[in-house]
């Protein structure tokens, strides 16, 4: 008699830590990108995996599940060698799970998490057993209520525990192994759990060998149709003990590997992977922010009044330069030129520029990411506005430096004034002392005076032109310097944070897409370091959930 099908290939669990880290990243950074059901399932899986791994890595929880009359309670008693689970003719018999624990390891916290009643827990170890049960040390065997019970509470209890146990053993009987309810509600949804599940066709003692073989082959065909072609099947009988030793051997192998918990969590991730992968969107180049950099910097420079600062500095320079280098008798013509002082930077204007940049950089992203980047852009609004204020005021208050030629020009102007005065004095003296004989001296004095005045006026015009040109150059230099400060400030408080958020978005999208890949999860780029999972205190009971 064929007792079991070929063992399914073992699931690779080497990438489980990386996959759980990826799940943590998705939940922390992109839960709003997922639909509500997928986000809830991801958070529930994260919580359940963390609790299960925290509670015990030395125990393997195996549950016998099945419908009324399948004989799972009898099979439970046969595996334990004890009459633990009550077997009766009236259904439903099992209203809450029974648990049998092999070994002396403390499984109290684990059983509390599974919510197994205290009166239904039993340790499978005694001095009479010697070492006969040692190979099953670490096994926690559960007998679940009937999944097709008329009591709704029993079905809910089965649904809850199916989500929590490490390994499921479905116990079917020859009369109801084709029941639509178990195939549609349990087996098909669990098609990714082939290596964390066994299917037992029990009560084979009611069939002759040919009938048993035919039923087993029919069951395997149905399982293949359910997507469970690789699941291991066994033929058993709790009454005649046929196949019980085989099932026990399977449990021994399962317990020995100490990998059932990890494989179950990996199967949970596989069941959720397609939904996570569907949520991924195309990546967005972080350099998209730079496409709006120039326009944003122009807007911020306008908000800060950079041109007004440059104009004010240039006006001060022209006024001072004309006063220093101008023709002294006409100094009144070079009155103080007043530049327009810079105004206070308005936060609303800064926020508008930040919003425009974030909106352009996040075009096409889901609403949650657009909102996140806008929040990032606005978060540094006060710092950006204060920085702009400081930059323009520093430029406006910076003392002007007079070039060396101003001093030489001033000396030249004074010399020309002296020349003009000397010419006037010479002409007057010649006219007064020798009206007739000193005509040449008089003309010479007039000439010197005119020469001094004309050269003074010419120098005044030339020097004024040079000062004007220099003031324009100074204005351009001041505006460039302040614009450079604005660019640096915008890069630090606006562009860099936006690029960082876009890179996080891309890492999350690669992570989501990687859940659909068969190879180990590899995160490219500067992935944010997942926050460490906090140590659990008293472990709360699980929230009842539907099957994966």
Coordinates of C-alpha atoms in Angstrom, one line a residue:
X1 CA 0.0 0.0 0.0
X2 CA 1.4 3.4 -0.9
X3 CA 1.7 5.4 2.3
X4 CA 2.9 8.8 1.2
X5 CA 3.7 11.0 -1.8
X6 CA 7.1 12.4 -2.6
X7 CA 8.4 14.9 -0.2
X8 CA 7.9 18.5 -1.5
X9 CA 11.1 20.6 -2.0
X10 CA 12.2 22.4 1.1
X11 CA 11.5 26.1 1.1
X12 CA 14.6 28.4 1.1
X13 CA 14.5 30.3 4.3
X14 CA 18.0 31.8 4.1
X15 CA 16.5 35.1 2.9
X16 CA 13.9 35.3 5.6
X17 CA 15.7 38.0 7.7
X18 CA 16.1 40.1 4.6
X19 CA 12.5 39.6 3.6
X20 CA 11.2 40.5 7.1
X21 CA 13.4 43.6 7.0
X22 CA 11.9 44.5 3.6
X23 CA 8.4 44.0 5.1
X24 CA 9.3 46.3 8.0
X25 CA 10.5 48.9 5.5
X26 CA 7.3 48.7 3.5
X27 CA 5.1 49.0 6.5
X28 CA 7.1 51.8 8.0
X29 CA 7.5 53.8 4.8
X30 CA 4.7 52.9 2.5
X31 CA 1.7 51.5 4.3
X32 CA -0.5 54.2 2.9
X33 CA 0.5 53.2 -0.6
X34 CA -1.1 49.8 -0.1
X35 CA -4.8 49.2 -0.1
X36 CA -6.3 48.8 3.3
X37 CA -6.6 45.0 3.3
X38 CA -3.1 44.5 2.1
X39 CA -1.7 47.0 4.6
X40 CA -3.6 45.3 7.4
X41 CA -2.4 41.9 6.3
X42 CA 1.2 43.1 6.2
X43 CA 1.1 44.7 9.6
X44 CA -0.6 41.6 11.0
X45 CA 2.0 39.3 9.5
X46 CA 4.8 41.5 10.9
X47 CA 3.3 41.4 14.3
X48 CA 2.6 37.7 14.2
X49 CA 6.1 36.8 12.9
X50 CA 7.7 39.0 15.6
X51 CA 5.6 37.4 18.4
X52 CA 6.1 33.9 17.2
X53 CA 9.9 34.2 16.8
X54 CA 10.2 36.0 20.2
X55 CA 8.2 33.4 22.0
X56 CA 10.1 30.2 21.2
X57 CA 12.5 28.9 18.5
X58 CA 12.8 25.5 20.2
X59 CA 9.1 24.5 19.8
X60 CA 7.3 23.4 16.6
X61 CA 3.6 23.8 16.7
X62 CA 1.7 21.2 14.6
X63 CA -2.1 21.3 14.4
X64 CA -4.4 18.5 13.4
X65 CA -7.3 20.0 11.5
X66 CA -10.3 18.4 9.9
X67 CA -14.1 18.1 9.8
X68 CA -16.5 16.2 11.9
X69 CA -16.1 12.4 11.8
X70 CA -12.6 12.6 10.2
X71 CA -11.1 10.8 13.2
X72 CA -8.5 13.6 13.9
X73 CA -9.1 13.3 17.7
X74 CA -8.5 9.5 17.5
X75 CA -5.3 10.2 15.4
X76 CA -4.2 12.8 18.0
X77 CA -4.6 10.2 20.7
X78 CA -2.8 7.6 18.6
X79 CA 0.2 10.0 18.1
X80 CA 0.4 10.9 21.7
X81 CA -0.2 7.4 23.0
X82 CA -2.7 8.9 25.5
X83 CA -6.4 9.4 25.6
X84 CA -6.3 13.2 25.7
X85 CA -8.7 14.4 23.1
X86 CA -12.3 13.3 23.8
X87 CA -13.8 11.1 21.0
X88 CA -17.5 10.8 21.0
X89 CA -20.5 10.1 18.7
X90 CA -22.2 13.4 19.3
X91 CA -20.8 16.3 17.2
X92 CA -19.2 18.6 17.6
X93 CA -16.9 17.1 20.2
X94 CA -13.9 19.4 20.3
X95 CA -14.9 23.0 21.2
X96 CA -11.4 24.3 22.0
X97 CA -7.9 23.0 21.1
X98 CA -6.1 20.3 23.0
X99 CA -2.3 20.6 23.3
X100 CA 0.3 18.0 24.0
X101 CA 3.9 19.2 24.5
X102 CA 6.9 16.9 24.2
X103 CA 10.0 17.6 26.2
X104 CA 10.7 19.6 29.4
X105 CA 11.0 23.0 27.6
X106 CA 8.7 25.7 29.0
X107 CA 6.0 26.3 26.4
X108 CA 3.7 28.2 28.7
X109 CA 4.1 31.6 26.9
X110 CA 3.6 29.9 23.5
X111 CA 0.4 28.2 24.6
X112 CA -0.9 31.4 26.2
X113 CA -0.3 33.1 22.8
X114 CA -2.2 30.3 21.1
X115 CA -4.9 30.7 23.8
X116 CA -5.0 27.0 24.6
X117 CA -7.1 26.6 27.9
X118 CA -5.0 25.5 30.9
X119 CA -7.1 22.4 31.4
X120 CA -6.4 21.2 27.9
X121 CA -2.6 21.3 28.1
X122 CA -0.6 18.1 28.7
X123 CA 3.1 17.4 28.9
X124 CA 4.0 14.2 26.9
X125 CA 6.9 13.0 29.1
X126 CA 7.1 10.6 32.0
X127 CA 9.7 8.4 33.6
X128 CA 8.0 5.4 32.0
X129 CA 8.8 6.7 28.5
X130 CA 12.6 6.5 29.1
X131 CA 14.0 8.0 25.8
X132 CA 11.3 6.8 23.5
X133 CA 9.8 10.3 23.0
X134 CA 13.1 12.2 22.9
X135 CA 13.0 12.5 19.1
X136 CA 9.8 14.5 19.4
X137 CA 11.1 16.9 22.1
X138 CA 10.0 20.4 21.1
X139 CA 6.8 19.3 19.4
X140 CA 3.5 21.0 20.4
X141 CA 0.7 19.0 18.9
X142 CA -2.8 20.6 18.7
X143 CA -6.1 19.0 18.1
X144 CA -8.3 21.7 16.6
X145 CA -12.1 22.0 16.7
X146 CA -14.0 20.8 13.6
X147 CA -13.8 23.3 10.8
X148 CA -17.3 22.4 9.6
X149 CA -18.9 22.5 13.0
X150 CA -22.4 23.8 13.4
X151 CA -21.0 26.0 16.1
X152 CA -19.8 29.3 14.5
X153 CA -17.3 29.8 17.4
X154 CA -15.6 26.5 16.6
X155 CA -15.0 27.6 13.0
X156 CA -13.7 30.9 14.1
X157 CA -11.3 29.1 16.4
X158 CA -10.0 27.0 13.6
X159 CA -9.5 30.1 11.4
X160 CA -7.6 31.8 14.1
X161 CA -5.3 28.9 14.8
X162 CA -4.7 28.1 11.2
X163 CA -3.0 31.5 10.9
X164 CA -0.8 30.8 13.9
X165 CA 0.6 27.3 13.9
X166 CA 3.8 26.3 12.2
X167 CA 2.6 23.1 10.4
X168 CA -0.9 22.0 9.4
X169 CA -2.0 18.4 9.2
X170 CA -5.3 18.2 7.4
X171 CA -7.1 15.0 8.4
X172 CA -9.7 13.9 5.8
X173 CA -11.9 10.8 5.7
X174 CA -12.9 8.7 2.7
X175 CA -16.5 9.9 2.8
X176 CA -15.8 13.7 2.8
X177 CA -12.3 14.3 1.4
X178 CA -13.9 16.0 -1.6
X179 CA -16.0 18.3 0.5
X180 CA -16.1 21.7 -1.3
X181 CA -16.0 23.6 1.9
X182 CA -12.6 22.5 2.9
X183 CA -11.1 22.8 -0.6
X184 CA -12.5 26.3 -1.3
X185 CA -12.2 27.8 2.2
X186 CA -8.9 26.3 3.4
X187 CA -6.9 24.2 0.9
X188 CA -7.0 26.5 -2.1
X189 CA -6.1 29.7 -0.1
X190 CA -3.2 27.8 1.4
X191 CA -1.6 26.7 -1.9
X192 CA 1.6 28.6 -1.0
X193 CA 2.0 26.5 2.1
X194 CA 2.8 23.1 0.6
X195 CA 5.9 22.6 2.6
X196 CA 4.3 23.7 5.8
X197 CA 1.3 21.3 5.4
X198 CA 0.5 17.6 5.2
X199 CA -2.8 16.0 4.1
X200 CA -3.8 12.7 5.7
X201 CA -6.5 10.4 4.4
X202 CA -7.6 8.8 7.6
X203 CA -9.9 5.8 8.4
X204 CA -8.3 3.7 5.7
X205 CA -9.3 0.6 7.7
X206 CA -12.8 1.1 6.3
X207 CA -11.5 0.5 2.8
X208 CA -9.9 -2.4 1.1
X209 CA -6.3 -1.7 -0.3
X210 CA -7.6 -1.1 -3.8
X211 CA -10.3 1.4 -2.7
X212 CA -7.8 3.1 -0.4
X213 CA -5.3 3.5 -3.3
X214 CA -8.0 4.8 -5.6
X215 CA -9.2 7.4 -2.9
X216 CA -5.7 8.5 -2.3
X217 CA -5.0 9.1 -6.0
X218 CA -8.3 10.9 -6.3
X219 CA -7.4 13.1 -3.4
X220 CA -4.0 13.9 -4.9
X221 CA -5.7 15.0 -8.1
X222 CA -8.0 17.3 -6.2
X223 CA -5.0 18.8 -4.4
X224 CA -3.2 19.4 -7.7
X225 CA -6.3 21.2 -8.9
X226 CA -6.2 23.3 -5.7
X227 CA -2.6 24.3 -6.5
X228 CA -1.2 21.9 -3.9
X229 CA 0.4 19.3 -6.2
X230 CA 3.5 19.3 -4.1
X231 CA 1.9 18.8 -0.7
X232 CA 2.8 15.5 1.0
X233 CA -0.1 13.0 1.5
X234 CA -0.3 10.0 3.8
X235 CA -2.8 7.2 4.3
X236 CA -3.5 6.4 7.9
X237 CA -5.9 4.7 10.3
X238 CA -6.1 5.5 13.9
X239 CA -7.9 2.3 14.6
X240 CA -5.6 -0.2 12.8
X241 CA -2.5 2.0 13.3
X242 CA -1.8 1.9 9.6
X243 CA 0.3 4.9 8.6
X244 CA 0.6 6.3 12.2
X245 CA 4.2 5.4 12.4
X246 CA 4.8 7.2 9.0
X247 CA 3.0 10.3 10.3
X248 CA 5.1 10.2 13.4
X249 CA 8.2 9.9 11.4
X250 CA 7.2 12.9 9.4
X251 CA 6.7 14.8 12.6
X252 CA 10.1 13.7 13.9
X253 CA 11.8 15.0 10.8
X254 CA 9.9 18.3 11.0
X255 CA 10.8 18.8 14.7
X256 CA 14.4 17.9 14.1
X257 CA 15.1 20.6 11.5
X258 CA 13.8 23.4 13.9
X259 CA 12.9 25.3 10.7
X260 CA 9.1 24.8 10.6
X261 CA 8.5 28.3 12.2
X262 CA 10.7 30.0 9.7
X263 CA 9.2 28.1 6.8
X264 CA 5.7 29.0 7.9
X265 CA 6.6 32.7 8.1
X266 CA 8.3 32.4 4.7
X267 CA 5.1 30.9 3.4
X268 CA 3.1 33.7 4.9
X269 CA 5.3 36.2 3.0
X270 CA 4.9 34.2 -0.2
X271 CA 1.1 34.4 0.2
X272 CA 1.3 38.1 0.6
X273 CA 4.0 38.7 -2.0
X274 CA 1.8 39.1 -5.1
X275 CA -0.4 41.7 -3.4
X276 CA 2.7 43.7 -2.3
X277 CA 4.4 43.4 -5.7
X278 CA 1.2 44.7 -7.4
X279 CA 1.4 47.9 -5.4
X280 CA 4.9 48.8 -6.8
X281 CA 5.1 51.8 -9.1
X282 CA 7.9 52.8 -11.6
X283 CA 10.8 54.5 -10.0
X284 CA 11.3 58.2 -10.2
X285 CA 14.8 59.7 -10.7
X286 CA 15.7 61.8 -7.7
X287 CA 17.4 64.2 -10.1
X288 CA 13.9 65.3 -11.1
X289 CA 14.2 67.7 -8.3
X290 CA 17.1 69.4 -10.0
X291 CA 14.9 70.1 -13.1
X292 CA 13.1 72.6 -10.9
X293 CA 16.2 73.9 -9.1
X294 CA 16.9 76.9 -11.2
X295 CA 13.3 78.1 -11.3
X296 CA 12.9 77.6 -7.6
X297 CA 16.2 79.4 -6.8
X298 CA 14.9 82.3 -9.0
X299 CA 11.7 82.4 -7.1
X300 CA 13.4 82.3 -3.7
X301 CA 15.8 85.0 -4.9
X302 CA 12.8 87.2 -5.9
X303 CA 11.1 86.4 -2.5
X304 CA 14.3 87.4 -0.7
X305 CA 14.7 90.6 -2.7
X306 CA 18.2 89.9 -4.0
X307 CA 17.9 92.5 -6.8
X308 CA 16.9 95.1 -4.2
X309 CA 19.9 94.3 -2.1
X310 CA 22.2 94.6 -5.1
X311 CA 20.6 97.9 -6.1
X312 CA 21.0 99.3 -2.6
X313 CA 24.6 98.3 -2.4
X314 CA 25.3 99.8 -5.9
X315 CA 23.6 103.0 -4.9
X316 CA 25.7 103.3 -1.8
X317 CA 28.8 102.6 -3.8
X318 CA 27.9 105.3 -6.4
X319 CA 27.1 107.9 -3.8
X320 CA 30.3 107.3 -1.9
X321 CA 32.5 107.0 -5.0
X322 CA 31.1 110.2 -6.6
X323 CA 31.6 112.0 -3.3
X324 CA 35.2 110.8 -3.0
X325 CA 36.3 111.3 -6.6
X326 CA 34.0 114.2 -7.8
X327 CA 34.9 117.9 -8.5
X328 CA 35.0 119.5 -5.1
X329 CA 33.1 122.7 -5.9
X330 CA 30.3 120.6 -7.3
X331 CA 30.1 118.2 -4.3
X332 CA 26.5 119.3 -3.7
X333 CA 25.6 117.6 -6.9
X334 CA 26.6 114.2 -5.5
X335 CA 24.1 113.9 -2.7
X336 CA 23.6 110.7 -0.8
X337 CA 21.7 108.2 -3.1
X338 CA 19.3 106.1 -1.1
X339 CA 19.0 102.4 -2.1
X340 CA 15.8 100.5 -1.4
X341 CA 16.4 98.4 1.8
X342 CA 15.4 94.7 1.7
X343 CA 12.1 93.7 3.1
X344 CA 11.3 90.8 5.5
X345 CA 11.0 87.4 3.7
X346 CA 7.4 86.3 3.8
X347 CA 6.9 82.6 4.9
X348 CA 3.9 82.3 2.6
X349 CA 6.0 83.1 -0.4
X350 CA 8.7 80.6 0.6
X351 CA 6.0 77.9 1.2
X352 CA 4.6 78.5 -2.3
X353 CA 8.0 78.1 -3.9
X354 CA 8.5 74.9 -1.9
X355 CA 5.1 73.5 -2.9
X356 CA 5.7 74.2 -6.6
X357 CA 9.0 72.3 -6.4
X358 CA 7.6 69.3 -4.6
X359 CA 4.5 69.2 -6.9
X360 CA 6.8 69.1 -10.0
X361 CA 9.1 66.5 -8.5
X362 CA 6.3 64.2 -7.4
X363 CA 4.1 64.3 -10.5
X364 CA 2.8 60.8 -11.2
X365 CA 3.4 59.5 -7.7
X366 CA 0.6 58.2 -5.5
X367 CA -1.1 60.7 -3.3
X368 CA 0.6 59.5 -0.1
X369 CA 4.1 60.2 -1.6
X370 CA 3.0 63.6 -3.0
X371 CA 1.7 64.5 0.5
X372 CA 4.9 63.2 2.1
X373 CA 7.2 65.2 -0.1
X374 CA 5.1 68.3 0.3
X375 CA 5.3 67.9 4.0
X376 CA 9.1 67.5 3.7
X377 CA 9.3 70.7 1.6
X378 CA 7.2 72.7 4.1
X379 CA 8.9 71.3 7.2
X380 CA 12.0 73.4 6.6
X381 CA 10.0 76.5 5.6
X382 CA 11.0 78.5 8.7
X383 CA 14.6 77.6 8.4
X384 CA 14.6 78.5 4.7
X385 CA 12.9 81.8 5.3
X386 CA 15.2 82.7 8.2
X387 CA 18.2 81.8 6.1
X388 CA 17.1 84.0 3.3
X389 CA 16.6 86.9 5.7
X390 CA 20.0 86.4 7.1
X391 CA 21.7 86.2 3.7
X392 CA 20.2 89.4 2.3
X393 CA 20.8 91.3 5.5
X394 CA 24.4 90.2 5.7
X395 CA 24.9 91.5 2.1
X396 CA 23.1 94.7 2.9
X397 CA 25.1 95.4 6.0
X398 CA 28.5 94.5 4.6
X399 CA 30.8 97.5 4.7
X400 CA 31.9 98.9 1.4
X401 CA 35.6 99.1 0.6
X402 CA 37.0 102.0 -1.3
X403 CA 39.4 101.2 -4.1
X404 CA 42.9 102.7 -4.0
X405 CA 42.3 104.8 -7.1
X406 CA 39.7 106.8 -5.2
X407 CA 42.4 108.3 -3.0
X408 CA 44.5 109.1 -6.1
X409 CA 41.5 110.6 -7.8
X410 CA 40.8 112.8 -4.8
X411 CA 44.4 114.0 -4.7
X412 CA 44.2 114.8 -8.4
X413 CA 41.0 116.7 -7.9
X414 CA 42.5 118.8 -5.1
X415 CA 45.6 119.5 -7.2
X416 CA 43.3 120.7 -10.0
X417 CA 41.5 122.9 -7.6
X418 CA 44.8 124.3 -6.4
X419 CA 45.8 124.8 -10.0
X420 CA 42.6 126.7 -10.7
X421 CA 42.9 128.8 -7.5
X422 CA 46.5 129.5 -8.3
X423 CA 45.5 130.7 -11.8
X424 CA 42.9 133.0 -10.4
X425 CA 45.3 134.4 -7.9
X426 CA 47.9 135.0 -10.5
X427 CA 45.4 136.7 -12.9
X428 CA 44.0 138.9 -10.2
X429 CA 47.5 139.8 -8.9
X430 CA 48.7 140.7 -12.3
X431 CA 45.7 142.8 -13.1
X432 CA 45.9 144.7 -9.8
X433 CA 49.6 145.2 -9.6
X434 CA 50.5 145.8 -13.2
X435 CA 47.4 146.4 -15.3
X436 CA 49.3 147.1 -18.5
X437 CA 52.7 145.5 -18.2
X438 CA 51.5 142.1 -16.7
X439 CA 49.0 141.2 -19.4
X440 CA 50.9 137.9 -20.1
X441 CA 50.8 136.9 -16.5
X442 CA 47.1 137.8 -16.3
X443 CA 46.3 135.6 -19.3
X444 CA 48.5 132.9 -17.9
X445 CA 46.6 133.0 -14.6
X446 CA 43.3 132.9 -16.5
X447 CA 44.5 130.0 -18.5
X448 CA 45.6 128.1 -15.5
X449 CA 42.3 128.7 -13.8
X450 CA 40.4 127.5 -16.8
X451 CA 42.6 124.6 -17.2
X452 CA 42.1 123.5 -13.6
X453 CA 38.3 123.9 -13.9
X454 CA 38.1 122.1 -17.2
X455 CA 40.3 119.3 -16.1
X456 CA 38.4 119.0 -12.9
X457 CA 35.1 118.8 -14.7
X458 CA 36.5 116.3 -17.2
X459 CA 37.9 114.2 -14.4
X460 CA 34.6 114.4 -12.6
X461 CA 32.8 113.0 -15.6
X462 CA 35.4 110.3 -16.2
X463 CA 35.5 109.3 -12.5
X464 CA 31.7 109.3 -12.3
X465 CA 31.5 107.0 -15.3
X466 CA 34.1 104.6 -13.8
X467 CA 32.3 104.6 -10.4
X468 CA 29.0 103.8 -12.1
X469 CA 30.6 100.9 -14.0
X470 CA 32.1 99.6 -10.8
X471 CA 28.8 99.9 -9.0
X472 CA 27.2 97.8 -11.6
X473 CA 29.9 95.2 -11.3
X474 CA 29.6 95.3 -7.6
X475 CA 25.8 94.9 -7.8
X476 CA 26.3 91.9 -10.0
X477 CA 28.9 90.4 -7.6
X478 CA 26.6 91.0 -4.6
X479 CA 23.6 89.5 -6.3
X480 CA 25.7 86.5 -7.5
X481 CA 27.1 86.0 -4.0
X482 CA 23.6 86.2 -2.4
X483 CA 22.2 84.0 -5.1
X484 CA 24.9 81.4 -4.4
X485 CA 23.9 81.6 -0.7
X486 CA 20.2 81.1 -1.7
X487 CA 21.2 78.1 -3.9
X488 CA 23.2 76.6 -1.1
X489 CA 20.4 77.2 1.4
X490 CA 17.7 75.8 -1.0
X491 CA 19.9 72.7 -1.6
X492 CA 20.3 72.0 2.1
X493 CA 16.8 72.7 3.3
X494 CA 14.7 71.9 0.2
X495 CA 16.3 69.9 -2.6
X496 CA 18.4 67.5 -0.6
X497 CA 15.5 66.4 1.6
X498 CA 13.3 66.0 -1.4
X499 CA 15.9 63.9 -3.2
X500 CA 16.3 61.8 -0.1
X501 CA 12.5 61.2 0.1
X502 CA 12.4 60.3 -3.6
X503 CA 15.3 57.8 -3.0
X504 CA 13.3 56.3 -0.1
X505 CA 10.3 56.0 -2.4
X506 CA 12.4 54.2 -5.0
X507 CA 13.9 51.9 -2.4
X508 CA 10.3 51.1 -1.3
X509 CA 9.2 50.5 -4.9
X510 CA 12.2 48.1 -5.5
X511 CA 11.4 46.4 -2.3
X512 CA 7.7 45.9 -3.2
X513 CA 8.7 44.6 -6.6
X514 CA 11.2 42.2 -5.1
X515 CA 8.5 40.3 -3.3
X516 CA 7.5 38.8 -6.6
X517 CA 11.0 37.6 -7.4
X518 CA 12.2 34.1 -6.7
X519 CA 15.7 35.2 -5.9
X520 CA 16.7 36.6 -2.5
X521 CA 15.6 40.1 -1.8
X522 CA 18.4 42.6 -2.5
X523 CA 17.8 46.3 -1.8
X524 CA 19.8 48.6 -4.1
X525 CA 20.6 52.1 -3.1
X526 CA 20.9 53.7 0.3
X527 CA 18.0 51.9 1.9
X528 CA 16.9 53.4 5.2
X529 CA 18.0 51.3 8.2
X530 CA 14.9 49.6 9.6
X531 CA 14.1 50.5 13.1
X532 CA 14.9 47.7 15.6
X533 CA 12.0 45.7 16.6
X534 CA 11.2 46.4 20.3
X535 CA 11.4 43.7 22.8
X536 CA 8.0 42.3 23.6
X537 CA 6.6 42.5 27.0
X538 CA 3.6 40.3 27.9
X539 CA 2.7 38.9 24.6
X540 CA -0.9 39.8 23.7
X541 CA -3.3 37.3 22.3
X542 CA -3.7 37.3 18.5
X543 CA -6.4 39.0 16.7
X544 CA -8.7 36.5 15.0
X545 CA -8.0 36.6 11.3
X546 CA -9.1 34.9 8.1
X547 CA -6.9 32.4 6.4
X548 CA -4.1 33.8 4.3

